[in-house]
Tab-separated table of N, CA and C in Angstrom:
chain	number	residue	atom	x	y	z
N	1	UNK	N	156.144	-86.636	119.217
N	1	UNK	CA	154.990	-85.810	118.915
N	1	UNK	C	153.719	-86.635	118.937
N	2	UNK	N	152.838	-86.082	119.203
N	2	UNK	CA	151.419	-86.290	119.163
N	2	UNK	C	150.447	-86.270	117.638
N	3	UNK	N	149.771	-87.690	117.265
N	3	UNK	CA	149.285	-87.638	116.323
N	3	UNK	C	148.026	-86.533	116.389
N	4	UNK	N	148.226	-85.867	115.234
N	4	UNK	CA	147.371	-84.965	115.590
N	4	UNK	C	145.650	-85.626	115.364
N	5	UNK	N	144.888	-84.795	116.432
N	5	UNK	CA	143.348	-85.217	116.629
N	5	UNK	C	142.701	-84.646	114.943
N	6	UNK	N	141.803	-85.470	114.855
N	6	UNK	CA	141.163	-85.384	113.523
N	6	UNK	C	140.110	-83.565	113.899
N	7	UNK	N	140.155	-82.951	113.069
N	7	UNK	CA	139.237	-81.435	113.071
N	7	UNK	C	138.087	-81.557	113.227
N	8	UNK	N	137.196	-81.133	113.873
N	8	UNK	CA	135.712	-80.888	113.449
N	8	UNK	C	135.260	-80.170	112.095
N	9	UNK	N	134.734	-80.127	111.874
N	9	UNK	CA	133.648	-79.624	110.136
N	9	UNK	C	133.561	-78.112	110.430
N	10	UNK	N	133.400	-77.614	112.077
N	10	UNK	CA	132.992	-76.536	112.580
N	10	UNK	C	134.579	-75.145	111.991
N	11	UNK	N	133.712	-74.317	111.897
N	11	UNK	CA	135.017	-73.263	111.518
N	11	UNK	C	135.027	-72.773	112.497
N	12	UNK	N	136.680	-72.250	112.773
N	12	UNK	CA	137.129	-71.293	114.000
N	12	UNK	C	137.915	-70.574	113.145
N	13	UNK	N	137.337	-68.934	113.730
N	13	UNK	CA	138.397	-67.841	113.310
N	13	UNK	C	139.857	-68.016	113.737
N	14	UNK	N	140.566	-67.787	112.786
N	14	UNK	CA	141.796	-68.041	112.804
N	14	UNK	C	142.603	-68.867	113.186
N	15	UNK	N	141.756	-70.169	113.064
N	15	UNK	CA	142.069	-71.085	112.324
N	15	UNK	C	142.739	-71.584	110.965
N	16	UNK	N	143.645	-72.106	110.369
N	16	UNK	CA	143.170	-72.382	109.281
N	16	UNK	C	142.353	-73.109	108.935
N	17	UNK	N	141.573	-73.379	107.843
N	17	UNK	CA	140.746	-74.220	107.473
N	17	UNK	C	140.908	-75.557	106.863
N	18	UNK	N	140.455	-77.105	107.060
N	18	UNK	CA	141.017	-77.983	106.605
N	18	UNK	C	140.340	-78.355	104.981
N	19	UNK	N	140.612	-79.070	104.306
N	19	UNK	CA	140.413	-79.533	102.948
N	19	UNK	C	139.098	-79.579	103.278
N	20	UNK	N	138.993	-80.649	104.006
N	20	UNK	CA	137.294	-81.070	104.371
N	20	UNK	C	136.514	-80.186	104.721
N	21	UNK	N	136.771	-78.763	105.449
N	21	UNK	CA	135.911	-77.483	106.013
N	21	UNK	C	135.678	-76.880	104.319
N	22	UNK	N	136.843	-76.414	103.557
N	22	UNK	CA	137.020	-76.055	102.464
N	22	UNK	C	135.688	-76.458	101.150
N	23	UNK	N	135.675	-77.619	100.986
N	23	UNK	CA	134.688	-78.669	100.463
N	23	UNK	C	133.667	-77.945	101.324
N	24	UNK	N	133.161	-78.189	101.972
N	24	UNK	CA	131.801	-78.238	102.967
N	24	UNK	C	131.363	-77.044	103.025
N	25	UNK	N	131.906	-75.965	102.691
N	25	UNK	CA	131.325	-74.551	102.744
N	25	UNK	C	130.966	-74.439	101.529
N	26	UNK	N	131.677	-75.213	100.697
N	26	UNK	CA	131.631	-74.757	98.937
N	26	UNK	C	129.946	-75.250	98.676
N	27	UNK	N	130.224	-76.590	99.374
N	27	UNK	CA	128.811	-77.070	98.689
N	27	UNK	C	127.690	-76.730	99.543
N	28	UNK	N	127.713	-75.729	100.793
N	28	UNK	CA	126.536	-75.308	101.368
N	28	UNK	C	125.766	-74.233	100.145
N	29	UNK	N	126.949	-74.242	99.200
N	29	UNK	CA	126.364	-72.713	97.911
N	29	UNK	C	126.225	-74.062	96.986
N	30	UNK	N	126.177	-74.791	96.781
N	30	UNK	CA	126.116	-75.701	95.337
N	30	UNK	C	127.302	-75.766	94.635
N	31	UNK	N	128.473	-75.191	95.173
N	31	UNK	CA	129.762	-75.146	94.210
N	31	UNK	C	130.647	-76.370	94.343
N	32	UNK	N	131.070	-76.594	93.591
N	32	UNK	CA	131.900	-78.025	93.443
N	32	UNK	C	133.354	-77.318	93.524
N	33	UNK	N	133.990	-77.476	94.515
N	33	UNK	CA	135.271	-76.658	94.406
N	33	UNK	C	136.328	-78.286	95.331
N	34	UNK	N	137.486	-78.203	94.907
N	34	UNK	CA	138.593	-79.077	94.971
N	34	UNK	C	139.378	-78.475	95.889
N	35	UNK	N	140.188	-79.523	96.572
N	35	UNK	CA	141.504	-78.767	97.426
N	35	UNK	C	142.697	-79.581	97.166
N	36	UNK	N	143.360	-78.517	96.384
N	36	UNK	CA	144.997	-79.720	96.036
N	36	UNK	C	146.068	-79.215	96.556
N	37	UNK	N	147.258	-80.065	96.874
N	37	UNK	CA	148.494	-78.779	97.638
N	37	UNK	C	149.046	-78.699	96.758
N	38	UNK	N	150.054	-77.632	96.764
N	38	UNK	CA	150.831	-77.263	95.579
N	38	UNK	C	151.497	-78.021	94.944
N	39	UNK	N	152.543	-79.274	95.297
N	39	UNK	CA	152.769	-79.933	94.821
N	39	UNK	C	152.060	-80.424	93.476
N	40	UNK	N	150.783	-81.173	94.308
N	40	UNK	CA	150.323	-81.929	93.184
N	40	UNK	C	149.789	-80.651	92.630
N	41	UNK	N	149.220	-79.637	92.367
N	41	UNK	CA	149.062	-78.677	91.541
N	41	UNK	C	149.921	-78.512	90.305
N	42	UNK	N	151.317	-78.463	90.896
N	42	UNK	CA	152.883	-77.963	90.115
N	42	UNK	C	152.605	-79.367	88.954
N	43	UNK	N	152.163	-80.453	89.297
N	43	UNK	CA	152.045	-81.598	88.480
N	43	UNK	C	150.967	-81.634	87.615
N	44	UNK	N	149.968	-81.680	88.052
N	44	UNK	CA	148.770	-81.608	87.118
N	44	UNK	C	148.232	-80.105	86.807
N	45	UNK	N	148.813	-78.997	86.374
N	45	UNK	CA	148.740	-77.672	86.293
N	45	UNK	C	147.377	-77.865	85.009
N	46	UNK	N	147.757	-78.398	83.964
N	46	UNK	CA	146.887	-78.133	82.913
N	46	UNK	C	145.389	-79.192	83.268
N	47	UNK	N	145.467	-80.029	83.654
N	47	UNK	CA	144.153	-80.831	83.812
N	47	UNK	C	143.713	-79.705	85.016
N	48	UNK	N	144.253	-79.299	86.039
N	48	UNK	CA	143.335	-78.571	86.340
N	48	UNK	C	142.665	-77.225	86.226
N	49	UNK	N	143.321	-76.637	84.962
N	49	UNK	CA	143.249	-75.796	84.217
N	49	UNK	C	141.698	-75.810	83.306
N	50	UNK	N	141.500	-77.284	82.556
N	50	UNK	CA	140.667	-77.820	82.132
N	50	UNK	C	139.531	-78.162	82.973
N	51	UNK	N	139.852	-77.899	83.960
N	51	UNK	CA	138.875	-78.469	85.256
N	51	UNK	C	138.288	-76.779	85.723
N	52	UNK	N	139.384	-76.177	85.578
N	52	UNK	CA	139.008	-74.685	86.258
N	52	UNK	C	137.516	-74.107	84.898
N	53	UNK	N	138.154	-74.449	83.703
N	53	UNK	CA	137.316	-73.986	82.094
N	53	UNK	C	135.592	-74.462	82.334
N	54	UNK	N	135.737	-75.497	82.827
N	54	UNK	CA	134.639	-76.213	83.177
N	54	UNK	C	133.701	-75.943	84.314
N	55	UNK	N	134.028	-74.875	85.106
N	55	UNK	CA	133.383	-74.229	86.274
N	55	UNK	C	133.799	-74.573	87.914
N	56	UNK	N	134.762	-75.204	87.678
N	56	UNK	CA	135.506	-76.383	89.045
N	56	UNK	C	136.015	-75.174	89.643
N	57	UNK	N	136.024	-74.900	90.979
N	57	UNK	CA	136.926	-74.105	91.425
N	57	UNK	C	138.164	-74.852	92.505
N	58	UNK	N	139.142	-74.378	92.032
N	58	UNK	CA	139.981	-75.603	92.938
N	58	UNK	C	141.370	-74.674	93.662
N	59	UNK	N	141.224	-74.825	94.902
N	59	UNK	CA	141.925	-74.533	95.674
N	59	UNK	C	143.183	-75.121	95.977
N	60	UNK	N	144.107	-73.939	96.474
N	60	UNK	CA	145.886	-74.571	96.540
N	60	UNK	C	146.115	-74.482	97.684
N	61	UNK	N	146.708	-75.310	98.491
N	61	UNK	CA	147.386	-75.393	99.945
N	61	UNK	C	148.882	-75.506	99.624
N	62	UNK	N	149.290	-74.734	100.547
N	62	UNK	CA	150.517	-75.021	100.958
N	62	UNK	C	150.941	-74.722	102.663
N	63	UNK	N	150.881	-76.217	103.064
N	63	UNK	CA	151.458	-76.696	104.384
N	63	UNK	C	149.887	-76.735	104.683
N	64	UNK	N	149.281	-76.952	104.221
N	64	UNK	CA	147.969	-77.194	104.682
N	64	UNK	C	146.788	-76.013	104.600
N	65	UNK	N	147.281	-74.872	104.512
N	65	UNK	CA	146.825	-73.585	104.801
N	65	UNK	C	146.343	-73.130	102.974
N	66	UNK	N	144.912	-72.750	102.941
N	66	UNK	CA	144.795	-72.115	101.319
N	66	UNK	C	145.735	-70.466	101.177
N	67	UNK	N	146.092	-70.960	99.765
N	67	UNK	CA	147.164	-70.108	99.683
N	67	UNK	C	146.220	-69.195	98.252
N	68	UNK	N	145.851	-70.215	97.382
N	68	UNK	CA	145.255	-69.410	96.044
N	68	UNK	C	144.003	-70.080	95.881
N	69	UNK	N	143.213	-69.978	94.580
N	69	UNK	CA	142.070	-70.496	93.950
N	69	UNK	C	142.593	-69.856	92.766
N	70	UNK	N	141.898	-71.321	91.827
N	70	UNK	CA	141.847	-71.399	90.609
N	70	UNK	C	140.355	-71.659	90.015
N	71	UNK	N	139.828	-70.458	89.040
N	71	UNK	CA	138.392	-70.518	88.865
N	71	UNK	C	138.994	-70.075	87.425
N	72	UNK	N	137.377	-70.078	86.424
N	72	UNK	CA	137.240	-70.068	85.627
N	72	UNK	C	137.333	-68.527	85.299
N	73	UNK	N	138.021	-68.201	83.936
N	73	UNK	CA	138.061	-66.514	83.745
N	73	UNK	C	136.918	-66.581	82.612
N	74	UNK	N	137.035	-65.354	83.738
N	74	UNK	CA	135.475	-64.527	82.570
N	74	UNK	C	136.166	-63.236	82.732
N	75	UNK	N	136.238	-62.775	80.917
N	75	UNK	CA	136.177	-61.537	80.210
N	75	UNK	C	136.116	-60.466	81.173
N	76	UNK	N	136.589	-59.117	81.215
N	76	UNK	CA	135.919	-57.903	81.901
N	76	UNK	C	134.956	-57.120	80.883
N	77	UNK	N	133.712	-56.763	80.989
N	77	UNK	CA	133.155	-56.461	80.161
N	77	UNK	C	133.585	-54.811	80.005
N	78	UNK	N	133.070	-54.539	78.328
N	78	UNK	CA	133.774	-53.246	77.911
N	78	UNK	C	132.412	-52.809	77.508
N	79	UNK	N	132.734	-51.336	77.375
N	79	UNK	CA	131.690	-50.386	76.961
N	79	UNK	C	130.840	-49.397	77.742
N	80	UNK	N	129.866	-49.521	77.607
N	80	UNK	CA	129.626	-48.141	78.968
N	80	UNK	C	128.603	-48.674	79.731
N	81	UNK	N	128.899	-49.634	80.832
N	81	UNK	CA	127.972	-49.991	81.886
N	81	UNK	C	126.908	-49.007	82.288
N	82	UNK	N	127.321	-47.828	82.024
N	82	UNK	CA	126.198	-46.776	83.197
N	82	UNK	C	124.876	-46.558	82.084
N	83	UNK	N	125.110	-46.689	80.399
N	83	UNK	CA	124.168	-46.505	79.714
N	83	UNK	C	122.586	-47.256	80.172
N	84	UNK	N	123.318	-48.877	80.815
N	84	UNK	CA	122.209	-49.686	81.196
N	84	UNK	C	121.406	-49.316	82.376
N	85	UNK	N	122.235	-48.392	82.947
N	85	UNK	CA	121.982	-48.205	84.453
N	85	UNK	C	121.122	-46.871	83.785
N	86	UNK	N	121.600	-46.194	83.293
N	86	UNK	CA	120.299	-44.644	82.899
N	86	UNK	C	118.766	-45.481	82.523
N	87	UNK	N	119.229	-46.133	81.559
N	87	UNK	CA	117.802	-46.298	80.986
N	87	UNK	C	116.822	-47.368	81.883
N	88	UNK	N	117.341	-47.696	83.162
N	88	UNK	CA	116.783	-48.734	83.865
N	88	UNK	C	116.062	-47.738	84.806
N	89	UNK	N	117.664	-46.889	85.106
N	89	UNK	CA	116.375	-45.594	85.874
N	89	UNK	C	115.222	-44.702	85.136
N	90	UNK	N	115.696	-44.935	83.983
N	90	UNK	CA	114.408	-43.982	83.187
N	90	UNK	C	112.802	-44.478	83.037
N	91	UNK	N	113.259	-45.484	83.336
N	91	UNK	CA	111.700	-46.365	83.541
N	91	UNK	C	111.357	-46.045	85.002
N	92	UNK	N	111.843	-46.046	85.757
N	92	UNK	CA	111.309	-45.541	87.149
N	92	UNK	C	110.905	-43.905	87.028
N	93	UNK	N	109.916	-43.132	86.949
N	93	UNK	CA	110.117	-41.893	87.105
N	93	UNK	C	109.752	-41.153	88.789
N	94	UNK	N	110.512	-40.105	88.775
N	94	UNK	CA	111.312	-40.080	90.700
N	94	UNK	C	109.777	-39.438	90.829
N	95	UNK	N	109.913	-39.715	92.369
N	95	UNK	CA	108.381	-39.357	93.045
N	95	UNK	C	108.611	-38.211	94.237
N	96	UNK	N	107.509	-37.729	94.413
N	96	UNK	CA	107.449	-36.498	95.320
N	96	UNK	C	108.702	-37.070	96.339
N	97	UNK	N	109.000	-35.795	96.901
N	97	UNK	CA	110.114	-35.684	97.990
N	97	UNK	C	109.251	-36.729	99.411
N	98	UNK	N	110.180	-37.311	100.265
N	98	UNK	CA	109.331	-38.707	100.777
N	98	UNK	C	109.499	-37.751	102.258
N	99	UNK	N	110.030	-36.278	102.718
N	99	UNK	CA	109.843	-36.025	103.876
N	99	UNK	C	108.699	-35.770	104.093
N	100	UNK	N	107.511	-35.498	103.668
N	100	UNK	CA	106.309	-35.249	104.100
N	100	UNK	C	105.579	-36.903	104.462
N	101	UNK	N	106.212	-37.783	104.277
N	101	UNK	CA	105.852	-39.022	104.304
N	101	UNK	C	106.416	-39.458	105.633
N	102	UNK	N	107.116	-39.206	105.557
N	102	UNK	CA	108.452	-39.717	106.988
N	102	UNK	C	107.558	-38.737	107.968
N	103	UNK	N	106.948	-37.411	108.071
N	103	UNK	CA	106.949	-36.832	109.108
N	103	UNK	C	105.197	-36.800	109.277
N	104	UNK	N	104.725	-37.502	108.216
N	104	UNK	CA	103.718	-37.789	108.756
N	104	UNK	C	103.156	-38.966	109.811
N	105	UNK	N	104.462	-39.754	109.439
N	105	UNK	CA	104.468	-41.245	110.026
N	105	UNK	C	104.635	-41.484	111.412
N	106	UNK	N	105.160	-40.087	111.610
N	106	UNK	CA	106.358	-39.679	112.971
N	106	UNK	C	105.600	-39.008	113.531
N	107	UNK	N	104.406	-38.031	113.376
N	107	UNK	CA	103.540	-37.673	113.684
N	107	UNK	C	102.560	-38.204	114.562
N	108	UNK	N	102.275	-39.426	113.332
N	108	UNK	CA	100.776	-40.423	114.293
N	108	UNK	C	101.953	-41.327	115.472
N	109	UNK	N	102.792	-41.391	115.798
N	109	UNK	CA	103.432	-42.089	116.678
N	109	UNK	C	103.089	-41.211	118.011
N	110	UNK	N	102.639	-40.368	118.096
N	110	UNK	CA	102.473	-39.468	119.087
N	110	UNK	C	100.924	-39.039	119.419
């Protein structure tokens, strides 16, 4: 067999993606994210557990290919989301109907 050629940084669809592509997208957003294969995952489960608490997002390979992510949990929030959403619209109050606007616009085009 043929040693395999080192990857470019560049992504190809359907591809998988390598550790190093993995990394490099994370931090085009500012995110600090890890790539471990399962193995060493199965071994250090709780440090990176502690690592996940801390905002780390760290990714699992198996055979090279990401299989999961491990991020930090956040709560699902309870109670009545839409209350925030009424009173956000209640500060906006609705304005004339906008077709006389649209067809005036459509008008001077002519």
């Amino acid at each position: 067999m043929k040693p395999k050629k080192a990857s470019s940084t560049v992504y190809t669809p359907g591809e998988p993606e390598t550790p190093q592509q993995i990394r490099e997208a994370a931090a085009a957003y500012g995110i600090r994210r890890d790539v471990v294969a399962v193995r060493e995952a199965k071994d250090q489960l709780s440090a990176l557990l502690q690592r996940a608490a801390r905002g780390e997002q760290i990714v699992i390979t198996s055979d090279g290919e990401p299989k999961a992510m491990i991020v930090r949990y956040r709560p699902v929030l309870r109670g009545k989301p839409w209350q925030s959403l009424k009173a956000f619209r209640d500060t906006m109050p609705m304005q004339p109907d906008s077709q006389a606007l649209i067809d005036e616009d459509r008008a001077d085009r002519w």
